[in-house]
CSV table of C-alpha atoms and ligand atoms in Angstrom, one decimal:
chain,number,residue,atom,x,y,z
A,1,MET,CA,31.2,-18.2,3.7
A,2,HIS,CA,27.4,-17.1,3.8
A,3,SER,CA,26.7,-13.8,1.8
A,4,SER,CA,23.5,-12.9,3.7
A,5,GLU,CA,21.1,-13.9,6.1
A,6,VAL,CA,17.2,-14.0,6.4
A,7,SER,CA,14.7,-15.4,8.6
A,8,VAL,CA,12.5,-17.7,6.4
A,9,ALA,CA,13.5,-18.5,2.7
A,10,VAL,CA,10.4,-19.4,0.8
A,11,ILE,CA,11.4,-21.4,-2.3
A,12,GLY,CA,9.1,-21.1,-5.3
A,13,GLY,CA,7.2,-18.3,-6.4
A,14,GLY,CA,3.7,-19.8,-7.4
A,15,VAL,CA,0.6,-19.1,-5.5
A,16,VAL,CA,1.8,-21.4,-2.7
A,17,GLY,CA,5.1,-19.8,-2.0
A,18,CYS,CA,3.6,-16.0,-2.7
A,19,ALA,CA,0.9,-17.2,-0.1
A,20,VAL,CA,3.5,-18.1,2.6
A,21,ALA,CA,5.6,-15.1,2.2
A,22,HIS,CA,2.7,-13.1,2.4
A,23,ALA,CA,1.6,-14.5,5.7
A,24,LEU,CA,4.9,-14.1,7.1
A,25,ALA,CA,5.0,-10.4,6.1
A,26,ARG,CA,1.5,-10.0,7.6
A,27,ARG,CA,3.1,-11.2,11.0
A,28,GLY,CA,6.1,-9.2,10.7
A,29,VAL,CA,8.6,-11.9,10.1
A,30,GLY,CA,11.1,-11.2,7.4
A,31,ALA,CA,10.8,-13.7,4.3
A,32,LEU,CA,12.8,-13.8,1.2
A,33,LEU,CA,10.9,-15.5,-1.6
A,34,LEU,CA,13.5,-17.2,-4.2
A,35,GLU,CA,11.9,-18.1,-7.7
A,36,ALA,CA,13.9,-20.1,-10.1
A,37,GLY,CA,12.2,-18.3,-13.3
A,38,PRO,CA,12.0,-14.8,-14.7
A,39,GLY,CA,8.4,-14.2,-13.1
A,40,LEU,CA,6.0,-15.3,-10.5
A,41,GLY,CA,3.2,-17.7,-11.4
A,42,LEU,CA,4.5,-19.3,-14.6
A,43,ALA,CA,3.9,-22.8,-13.7
A,44,ALA,CA,0.7,-24.6,-12.4
A,45,SER,CA,-0.3,-21.2,-10.6
A,46,GLY,CA,-0.7,-19.5,-14.0
A,47,ALA,CA,-2.1,-22.2,-16.0
A,48,ASN,CA,-5.1,-23.4,-14.2
A,49,SER,CA,-8.8,-22.8,-14.4
A,50,GLY,CA,-8.7,-19.9,-12.0
A,51,ILE,CA,-11.5,-21.1,-10.0
A,52,LEU,CA,-11.8,-20.6,-6.3
A,53,HIS,CA,-13.7,-23.8,-5.0
A,54,THR,CA,-15.9,-23.8,-1.9
A,55,GLY,CA,-14.8,-27.5,-1.1
A,56,PHE,CA,-18.5,-28.5,-1.6
A,57,ASP,CA,-17.2,-31.8,-3.2
A,58,SER,CA,-14.2,-32.3,-1.2
A,59,THR,CA,-13.8,-35.5,1.2
A,60,PRO,CA,-14.6,-34.3,4.7
A,61,GLY,CA,-11.9,-34.4,7.3
A,62,GLU,CA,-8.9,-34.5,4.8
A,63,LEU,CA,-6.2,-31.7,5.3
A,64,GLU,CA,-6.9,-30.6,1.6
A,65,THR,CA,-10.7,-30.1,2.5
A,66,ARG,CA,-10.0,-28.3,5.7
A,67,LEU,CA,-7.5,-26.1,4.0
A,68,ILE,CA,-10.2,-25.2,1.4
A,69,LEU,CA,-13.0,-24.7,3.8
A,70,ARG,CA,-10.9,-22.4,5.8
A,71,SER,CA,-9.7,-20.6,2.8
A,72,ALA,CA,-13.1,-20.0,1.5
A,73,ALA,CA,-14.0,-18.3,4.9
A,74,LEU,CA,-10.8,-15.9,4.8
A,75,ARG,CA,-11.6,-15.1,1.0
A,76,ARG,CA,-13.9,-11.9,0.9
A,77,LYS,CA,-12.0,-10.1,3.3
A,78,LEU,CA,-8.5,-11.1,2.7
A,79,LEU,CA,-8.9,-10.8,-1.3
A,80,GLY,CA,-10.7,-7.5,-0.6
A,81,GLU,CA,-7.6,-6.1,1.2
A,82,LEU,CA,-5.4,-7.2,-1.5
A,83,GLY,CA,-7.3,-5.7,-4.4
A,84,VAL,CA,-7.9,-9.3,-6.2
A,85,HIS,CA,-11.0,-9.3,-8.5
A,86,VAL,CA,-13.0,-12.2,-7.9
A,87,ARG,CA,-16.5,-13.0,-9.4
A,88,PHE,CA,-18.7,-15.1,-7.1
A,89,CYS,CA,-20.7,-16.5,-10.0
A,90,GLY,CA,-21.6,-19.6,-8.6
A,91,ALA,CA,-21.3,-23.3,-10.2
A,92,ARG,CA,-24.0,-25.4,-11.4
A,93,LEU,CA,-24.0,-29.4,-12.1
A,94,ARG,CA,-26.8,-30.6,-14.2
A,95,PRO,CA,-27.6,-34.4,-14.0
A,96,ALA,CA,-28.7,-36.4,-17.2
A,97,GLY,CA,-30.2,-39.4,-16.2
A,98,GLY,CA,-31.0,-41.2,-13.2
A,99,ARG,CA,-27.8,-42.4,-12.1
A,100,GLN,CA,-26.2,-38.9,-12.4
A,101,ARG,CA,-29.2,-37.5,-10.4
A,102,THR,CA,-28.1,-39.9,-7.4
A,103,ALA,CA,-24.5,-38.9,-7.8
A,104,VAL,CA,-25.5,-35.2,-7.7
A,105,GLU,CA,-27.8,-35.7,-4.6
A,106,ALA,CA,-24.7,-37.6,-2.9
A,107,LEU,CA,-22.7,-34.2,-3.7
A,108,ALA,CA,-25.3,-32.2,-1.9
A,109,ALA,CA,-25.3,-34.1,1.0
A,110,ASN,CA,-21.3,-33.8,0.9
A,111,ALA,CA,-21.5,-30.1,0.7
A,112,ARG,CA,-23.8,-30.2,3.8
A,113,ARG,CA,-21.3,-32.4,5.6
A,114,ASN,CA,-18.6,-29.9,4.7
A,115,GLY,CA,-20.9,-26.8,5.6
A,116,VAL,CA,-21.2,-25.5,2.2
A,117,ASP,CA,-24.3,-23.7,0.9
A,118,ALA,CA,-25.6,-25.8,-2.0
A,119,GLU,CA,-29.0,-25.9,-3.2
A,120,LEU,CA,-30.8,-28.6,-5.3
A,121,ALA,CA,-33.5,-27.5,-7.6
A,122,GLY,CA,-36.6,-29.5,-8.8
A,123,ASP,CA,-34.9,-30.4,-12.0
A,124,GLY,CA,-31.9,-32.3,-9.8
A,125,SER,CA,-29.6,-29.8,-10.7
A,126,LEU,CA,-27.3,-28.5,-7.7
A,127,ARG,CA,-26.2,-25.0,-7.6
A,128,VAL,CA,-23.3,-23.7,-5.3
A,129,ARG,CA,-23.2,-20.0,-4.9
A,130,GLY,CA,-19.9,-19.5,-3.5
A,131,GLU,CA,-17.9,-20.7,-6.3
A,132,ALA,CA,-15.9,-18.0,-7.8
A,133,ILE,CA,-13.5,-17.3,-10.8
A,134,THR,CA,-10.4,-15.1,-10.3
A,135,ASP,CA,-7.4,-13.9,-12.4
A,136,PRO,CA,-4.9,-16.6,-10.9
A,137,VAL,CA,-2.0,-14.5,-12.4
A,138,ALA,CA,-3.1,-11.4,-10.7
A,139,TYR,CA,-3.9,-13.2,-7.8
A,140,VAL,CA,-0.4,-14.6,-7.4
A,141,HIS,CA,1.1,-11.0,-8.2
A,142,ALA,CA,-1.4,-9.4,-5.5
A,143,LEU,CA,0.1,-11.9,-2.9
A,144,ALA,CA,3.6,-11.3,-3.7
A,145,GLU,CA,3.2,-7.4,-3.9
A,146,GLY,CA,1.3,-7.6,-0.4
A,147,ALA,CA,4.4,-9.4,1.0
A,148,LYS,CA,6.7,-6.9,-0.4
A,149,LEU,CA,4.7,-4.2,0.9
A,150,GLY,CA,4.8,-6.0,4.4
A,151,GLY,CA,8.9,-6.1,4.1
A,152,ALA,CA,9.2,-9.2,2.1
A,153,LYS,CA,11.8,-9.5,-0.8
A,154,VAL,CA,11.3,-11.4,-3.8
A,155,ARG,CA,14.2,-12.5,-6.1
A,156,LEU,CA,13.6,-13.7,-9.7
A,157,ASP,CA,16.0,-16.0,-11.5
A,158,ALA,CA,17.3,-17.3,-8.4
A,159,ARG,CA,17.2,-21.1,-8.7
A,160,VAL,CA,18.0,-23.1,-5.5
A,161,SER,CA,20.6,-25.7,-6.2
A,162,GLY,CA,21.6,-26.9,-2.7
A,163,LEU,CA,20.3,-27.1,0.8
A,164,SER,CA,22.2,-28.4,3.9
A,165,SER,CA,22.4,-27.7,7.7
A,166,ALA,CA,24.1,-24.4,8.2
A,167,PRO,CA,26.8,-24.3,10.9
A,168,GLY,CA,25.5,-22.8,13.9
A,169,GLY,CA,21.9,-23.9,13.2
A,170,GLY,CA,19.4,-23.1,10.4
A,171,VAL,CA,19.5,-23.9,6.4
A,172,ALA,CA,22.2,-23.1,4.2
A,173,ILE,CA,21.1,-22.5,0.6
A,174,ARG,CA,23.1,-22.3,-2.4
A,175,LEU,CA,21.9,-20.6,-5.4
A,176,ARG,CA,22.8,-22.0,-9.0
A,177,ASP,CA,25.0,-19.1,-9.5
A,178,GLY,CA,27.1,-20.1,-6.5
A,179,GLU,CA,25.7,-17.5,-4.2
A,180,GLU,CA,25.1,-18.7,-0.5
A,181,LEU,CA,22.5,-17.8,1.8
A,182,ARG,CA,21.5,-18.6,5.3
A,183,ALA,CA,18.1,-18.8,7.0
A,184,ARG,CA,16.6,-19.6,10.1
A,185,ALA,CA,14.1,-21.9,8.2
A,186,ALA,CA,13.2,-22.5,4.8
A,187,VAL,CA,10.0,-23.4,3.0
A,188,ASN,CA,10.2,-25.7,0.1
A,189,CYS,CA,7.2,-24.6,-2.3
A,190,ALA,CA,8.7,-25.6,-5.6
A,191,GLY,CA,5.7,-27.2,-7.0
A,192,LEU,CA,6.7,-29.9,-9.6
A,193,HIS,CA,10.0,-29.6,-8.4
A,194,ALA,CA,9.5,-30.3,-4.5
A,195,ASP,CA,10.9,-33.8,-4.7
A,196,ALA,CA,14.1,-32.4,-6.3
A,197,LEU,CA,14.6,-29.9,-3.4
A,198,ALA,CA,13.8,-32.8,-0.9
A,199,ARG,CA,16.5,-34.9,-2.4
A,200,MET,CA,18.9,-31.8,-2.2
A,201,ALA,CA,18.2,-32.0,1.6
A,202,GLY,CA,19.2,-35.6,1.8
A,203,GLU,CA,15.7,-36.9,1.7
A,204,GLU,CA,14.1,-39.4,-0.3
A,205,PRO,CA,10.9,-37.5,-1.0
A,206,VAL,CA,7.4,-38.2,-2.6
A,207,ARG,CA,7.7,-38.4,-6.1
A,208,ILE,CA,6.1,-35.6,-8.0
A,209,TYR,CA,4.9,-36.0,-11.5
A,210,PRO,CA,3.1,-33.7,-14.0
A,211,ARG,CA,-0.6,-34.4,-14.4
A,212,LYS,CA,-1.3,-32.5,-17.6
A,213,GLY,CA,-4.5,-30.1,-18.0
A,214,GLU,CA,-5.4,-28.6,-21.3
A,215,PHE,CA,-8.0,-26.0,-21.9
A,216,LEU,CA,-9.5,-24.3,-25.1
A,217,VAL,CA,-10.4,-20.5,-24.9
A,218,PHE,CA,-13.5,-19.3,-26.7
A,219,ARG,CA,-14.7,-15.9,-27.5
A,220,PRO,CA,-18.7,-16.2,-27.1
A,221,ALA,CA,-20.8,-15.7,-30.2
A,222,ALA,CA,-22.8,-12.6,-30.2
A,223,GLY,CA,-25.7,-12.7,-27.7
A,224,ASP,CA,-24.3,-15.6,-25.8
A,225,SER,CA,-22.9,-15.2,-22.0
A,226,LEU,CA,-21.9,-17.6,-19.6
A,227,ASP,CA,-22.4,-16.4,-16.1
A,228,GLU,CA,-21.9,-19.4,-13.9
A,229,ILE,CA,-19.3,-22.3,-13.8
A,230,LEU,CA,-20.8,-25.3,-15.3
A,231,LEU,CA,-19.3,-28.6,-13.8
A,232,PRO,CA,-19.7,-31.9,-14.9
A,233,VAL,CA,-21.3,-34.8,-12.8
A,234,PRO,CA,-18.0,-36.3,-11.5
A,235,SER,CA,-17.3,-40.3,-12.3
A,236,SER,CA,-15.2,-43.0,-11.8
A,237,MET,CA,-13.1,-41.1,-14.4
A,238,GLY,CA,-12.6,-38.1,-12.3
A,239,LYS,CA,-13.8,-34.6,-12.4
A,240,GLY,CA,-14.1,-34.1,-16.0
A,241,VAL,CA,-14.2,-31.2,-18.1
A,242,LEU,CA,-15.6,-28.0,-17.2
A,243,VAL,CA,-17.0,-24.7,-18.8
A,244,PHE,CA,-16.5,-21.3,-17.1
A,245,PRO,CA,-16.5,-17.8,-17.8
A,246,SER,CA,-13.4,-15.6,-17.4
A,247,LEU,CA,-13.2,-12.4,-16.0
A,248,ASP,CA,-12.0,-11.0,-19.3
A,249,GLY,CA,-15.3,-12.1,-20.9
A,250,HIS,CA,-13.9,-15.4,-22.5
A,251,MET,CA,-15.3,-18.8,-21.9
A,252,ILE,CA,-12.8,-21.6,-21.2
A,253,ALA,CA,-13.2,-25.2,-21.4
A,254,GLY,CA,-11.3,-28.0,-19.8
A,255,PRO,CA,-9.1,-29.5,-18.6
A,256,THR,CA,-8.0,-32.8,-19.5
A,257,ALA,CA,-6.2,-34.8,-16.9
A,258,ARG,CA,-3.2,-36.9,-18.5
A,259,GLU,CA,-0.5,-38.4,-16.4
A,260,ARG,CA,2.7,-37.7,-17.7
A,261,GLU,CA,6.6,-37.8,-17.1
A,262,ASP,CA,8.3,-34.9,-18.8
A,263,LYS,CA,8.1,-31.9,-16.3
A,264,ARG,CA,9.3,-29.5,-19.2
A,265,ASP,CA,6.4,-30.6,-21.8
A,266,TRP,CA,3.7,-27.9,-21.5
A,267,SER,CA,2.5,-28.5,-24.9
A,268,VAL,CA,-1.2,-28.8,-25.9
A,269,GLU,CA,-1.3,-32.2,-27.5
A,270,SER,CA,-2.9,-32.7,-30.8
A,271,ASP,CA,-6.2,-34.6,-29.7
A,272,ALA,CA,-6.7,-32.1,-26.8
A,273,ARG,CA,-9.7,-30.5,-29.0
A,274,GLU,CA,-11.2,-33.7,-29.5
A,275,LEU,CA,-11.2,-34.6,-25.7
A,276,ILE,CA,-12.5,-31.2,-24.6
A,277,GLU,CA,-14.9,-30.0,-27.2
A,278,ASP,CA,-17.9,-32.6,-27.2
A,279,ARG,CA,-17.9,-32.8,-23.6
A,280,ALA,CA,-18.0,-29.1,-23.1
A,281,ARG,CA,-21.0,-28.6,-25.9
A,282,ALA,CA,-23.1,-31.1,-24.1
A,283,MET,CA,-22.9,-28.9,-21.3
A,284,HIS,CA,-23.1,-25.3,-23.0
A,285,PRO,CA,-24.3,-26.1,-26.4
A,286,ALA,CA,-23.9,-22.3,-27.4
A,287,LEU,CA,-20.2,-23.3,-27.5
A,288,ALA,CA,-20.7,-24.4,-30.9
A,289,GLU,CA,-21.2,-21.1,-32.2
A,290,ALA,CA,-18.3,-19.6,-30.5
A,291,GLU,CA,-14.8,-18.8,-32.0
A,292,LEU,CA,-12.0,-21.0,-30.7
A,293,LEU,CA,-9.5,-18.5,-30.0
A,294,ASP,CA,-6.5,-20.2,-28.2
A,295,ALA,CA,-5.6,-23.2,-26.0
A,296,TYR,CA,-3.1,-23.5,-23.1
A,297,ALA,CA,-1.9,-26.6,-20.9
A,298,GLY,CA,-0.8,-26.6,-17.3
A,299,LEU,CA,0.9,-29.3,-15.4
A,300,ARG,CA,-0.5,-30.3,-11.9
A,301,PRO,CA,2.3,-31.2,-9.4
A,302,ALA,CA,0.9,-34.4,-8.3
A,303,GLY,CA,2.3,-36.6,-5.8
A,304,ARG,CA,2.7,-40.3,-6.5
A,305,ASP,CA,-0.1,-41.9,-4.0
A,306,ALA,CA,0.1,-38.8,-2.2
A,307,ASN,CA,-1.7,-35.4,-1.9
A,308,TYR,CA,-1.1,-32.1,0.3
A,309,VAL,CA,2.3,-33.3,1.7
A,310,ILE,CA,2.8,-30.4,4.3
A,311,GLU,CA,5.5,-31.7,6.5
A,312,TYR,CA,8.7,-31.0,8.5
A,313,SER,CA,11.7,-32.3,6.4
A,314,ARG,CA,13.2,-35.8,8.0
A,315,ALA,CA,16.6,-35.0,7.2
A,316,LEU,CA,17.2,-31.2,7.4
A,317,SER,CA,16.1,-29.4,10.5
A,318,GLY,CA,14.4,-26.0,9.9
A,319,LEU,CA,13.2,-27.2,6.3
A,320,ILE,CA,9.2,-27.5,5.9
A,321,HIS,CA,7.8,-29.0,2.6
A,322,VAL,CA,4.5,-27.8,1.0
A,323,ALA,CA,4.4,-30.5,-1.9
A,324,ALA,CA,1.9,-32.3,-4.1
A,325,ILE,CA,-0.8,-29.5,-3.9
A,326,ARG,CA,-2.0,-31.0,-7.2
A,327,SER,CA,-5.4,-29.5,-8.0
A,328,THR,CA,-6.8,-27.0,-5.5
A,329,GLY,CA,-3.7,-24.8,-4.5
A,330,LEU,CA,-5.4,-21.6,-5.6
A,331,SER,CA,-8.4,-22.4,-3.5
A,332,ALA,CA,-6.5,-23.4,-0.4
A,333,SER,CA,-3.9,-21.0,-0.7
A,334,LEU,CA,-5.0,-18.8,2.0
A,335,ALA,CA,-5.2,-21.3,4.7
A,336,ILE,CA,-2.2,-23.1,3.5
A,337,ARG,CA,0.0,-20.0,4.5
A,338,GLU,CA,-1.5,-19.8,8.0
A,339,HIS,CA,-0.9,-23.7,8.6
A,340,VAL,CA,2.8,-23.3,7.2
A,341,SER,CA,3.2,-20.1,9.5
A,342,ALA,CA,1.8,-22.0,12.5
A,343,MET,CA,4.1,-24.9,11.8
A,344,LEU,CA,7.2,-22.4,11.4
A,345,ALA,CA,6.3,-21.0,14.8
A,346,GLU,CA,5.8,-24.4,16.2
A,347,GLN,CA,9.3,-25.4,15.4
A,348,GLY,CA,10.7,-22.4,17.1
A,349,ALA,CA,12.1,-20.6,13.8
A,350,VAL,CA,10.2,-17.6,14.1
A,351,ALA,CA,7.9,-15.6,16.4
A,352,LEU,CA,4.6,-14.5,14.6
A,353,GLY,CA,3.3,-11.2,15.6
A,354,ALA,CA,-0.1,-10.1,15.7
A,355,ALA,CA,-1.7,-10.2,12.0
A,356,ARG,CA,-1.7,-6.8,10.6
A,357,ALA,CA,-3.6,-5.3,7.3
A,358,LEU,CA,-1.0,-4.4,4.8
A,359,PRO,CA,-1.2,-1.6,2.3
A,360,VAL,CA,-3.1,-2.4,-0.7
A,361,ALA,CA,-0.6,-2.8,-3.7
A,362,PRO,CA,-1.6,-1.0,-7.0
A,363,PRO,CA,-2.5,-3.8,-9.3
A,364,GLY,CA,0.8,-5.4,-10.6
A,365,SER,CA,-0.1,-7.9,-12.9
A,366,PRO,CA,1.6,-8.4,-16.2
A,367,PRO,CA,0.1,-7.2,-19.4
A,368,GLY,CA,-2.2,-9.4,-21.3
A,369,PRO,CA,-4.6,-12.3,-20.7
A,370,TRP,CA,-3.6,-14.4,-18.0
A,371,TRP,CA,-4.5,-17.7,-19.8
A,372,GLN,CA,-1.8,-16.8,-22.7
A,373,ARG,CA,1.2,-15.8,-20.2
A,374,ALA,CA,2.5,-19.3,-18.9
A,375,ALA,CA,1.7,-21.0,-22.3
A,376,ARG,CA,3.8,-18.2,-24.1
A,377,HIS,CA,6.7,-18.7,-21.5
A,378,HIS,CA,6.9,-22.4,-21.9
A,379,ALA,CA,6.5,-22.1,-25.7
A,380,GLU,CA,9.4,-19.7,-26.0
A,381,GLN,CA,11.5,-22.1,-23.5
A,382,ALA,CA,10.9,-24.9,-25.7
A,383,ASP,CA,11.8,-22.9,-28.7
A,384,GLY,CA,15.0,-21.9,-27.1
A,385,GLY,CA,16.0,-25.4,-26.1
A,386,SER,CA,15.3,-26.8,-29.5
A,387,ARG,CA,17.3,-24.3,-31.2
B,1,FAD,C1,-4.8,-27.9,-15.3
B,1,FAD,C2,-4.7,-27.4,-14.1
B,1,FAD,C3,-6.4,-26.8,-13.3
B,1,FAD,C4,-6.2,-26.5,-12.2
B,1,FAD,N1,-7.3,-25.8,-11.7
B,1,FAD,C5,-7.4,-25.3,-10.5
B,1,FAD,C6,-8.6,-24.4,-10.0
B,1,FAD,O1,-9.5,-24.1,-10.6
B,1,FAD,N2,-8.5,-24.1,-8.6
B,1,FAD,C7,-7.7,-24.4,-8.0
B,1,FAD,O2,-7.5,-24.1,-6.5
B,1,FAD,N3,-6.4,-24.9,-8.3
B,1,FAD,C8,-6.2,-25.3,-9.5
B,1,FAD,N4,-5.1,-26.2,-10.0
B,1,FAD,C9,-4.1,-26.4,-9.1
B,1,FAD,C10,-3.1,-25.3,-8.7
B,1,FAD,O3,-2.8,-24.7,-9.9
B,1,FAD,C11,-2.0,-25.7,-8.0
B,1,FAD,O4,-2.3,-26.5,-6.8
B,1,FAD,C12,-1.0,-24.8,-7.6
B,1,FAD,O5,-0.8,-23.7,-8.6
B,1,FAD,C13,0.2,-25.2,-7.1
B,1,FAD,O6,1.0,-24.2,-6.7
B,1,FAD,P1,2.5,-24.2,-6.2
B,1,FAD,O7,2.8,-22.8,-5.8
B,1,FAD,O8,2.5,-25.4,-5.3
B,1,FAD,O9,3.2,-24.6,-7.6
B,1,FAD,P2,3.5,-23.7,-9.0
B,1,FAD,O10,2.8,-23.2,-9.3
B,1,FAD,O11,4.3,-24.8,-9.9
B,1,FAD,O12,5.0,-23.0,-8.5
B,1,FAD,C14,6.1,-23.7,-8.0
B,1,FAD,C15,7.3,-22.8,-8.3
B,1,FAD,O13,8.6,-23.1,-7.9
B,1,FAD,C16,9.5,-22.7,-8.6
B,1,FAD,N5,10.7,-23.6,-8.4
B,1,FAD,C17,11.0,-24.8,-9.0
B,1,FAD,N6,12.4,-25.3,-8.6
B,1,FAD,C18,12.7,-24.2,-7.9
B,1,FAD,C19,14.1,-24.0,-7.6
B,1,FAD,N7,14.6,-25.0,-7.4
B,1,FAD,N8,14.5,-22.9,-7.0
B,1,FAD,C20,13.6,-21.8,-6.9
B,1,FAD,N9,12.4,-22.0,-7.4
B,1,FAD,C21,11.8,-23.1,-7.9
B,1,FAD,C22,9.0,-22.8,-10.2
B,1,FAD,O14,9.6,-22.2,-11.0
B,1,FAD,C23,7.5,-22.5,-10.0
B,1,FAD,O15,7.4,-20.9,-10.1
B,1,FAD,C24,-5.0,-26.5,-11.3
B,1,FAD,C25,-3.9,-26.9,-11.8
B,1,FAD,C26,-3.7,-27.4,-13.2
B,1,FAD,C27,-2.5,-27.8,-13.7
């Protein structure tokens, strides 16, 4: 027997799930967000760089790029409406040497193809004015609070453990404590565990693995302040380490990029400092005088040979996967939510009303620096597990 029925169950309370719940609430569709953990944004969405990218360097035409560009267009108005603090501080890439200069010129051409404003200076550096920083934890909470004001329900400690076809249509959802729910449709936004959910639905999913990124947090030396994001010139080794200011006056350097297997290992590894510090100082020499305060790690929900897997389930009617949102989910979230809402409407699961502005929620972000929150949570989990 099913204890309750909802229009759309959104599984996962990271930035993607909260954004989808927000979009549905804004269109008058009842959503129930189910988060396994004790809080929202305690996984990748709360342990990242907190940068809202413009898409200047993204590959033209790809779904990820289209969603970042659309999100960037929605950003000022929607985040203003949600009361999210964003600083459009801009980003700079400074080439060292001729080869890097050519790479930066190619990025400027890429930005033009994507319609993103980027200026090449006489010294060969590229300035991208629209790149911005935010507090990703506050961002996630604002989306969820907005969704709640629009009628959505949010449940914490609600781990989904089973998905199947409901008799008479829709999706039957079983929670770990045995409770059963029925939804007209469900959206799998479970990040690192999106493959486990697809498997519950009877599907052989894209494999999701953790791509670990570690960061160092510094207190700037007296007289030093960083007022823009410093991006490395990308190479065949990937995007590399960046240095950026945080809204709370710190400087953060990272991330690393390590392919890992253990989805529970959120530790900062012993050589992280070595991997980050020299590269960061090369971009911002004043870091040498700054005080190292803390370090944290995030696990990107990376798809094996796949990125931005947003599709209807092949096994379970009414289920949509939003998986492998690896490195840009914060930046693309506002458009992902529109895209998924349109898919739900297309499959006939919901009728979207006209978009309405929701009341602005009072700031509901948890206390303390955002860059400590997920790290502390995972350290406590690891301690609990080892006892
Ligand atoms: C090191 C690093 C740096 C990054 N930098 C940036 C950046 O600067 N800008 C940017 O745009 N993006 C960045 N990203 C990427 C961004 O953080 C991710 O794309 C985004 O957070 C993915 O969001 P999500 O909601 O899909 O996943 P998550 O945030 O991982 O959320 C998934 C949620 O699902 C829950 N869940 C899992 N299983 C279940 C279940 N069975 N039942 C219920 N709930 C479940 C989890 O508890 C979790 O809360 C970075 C990521 C990392 C790790």
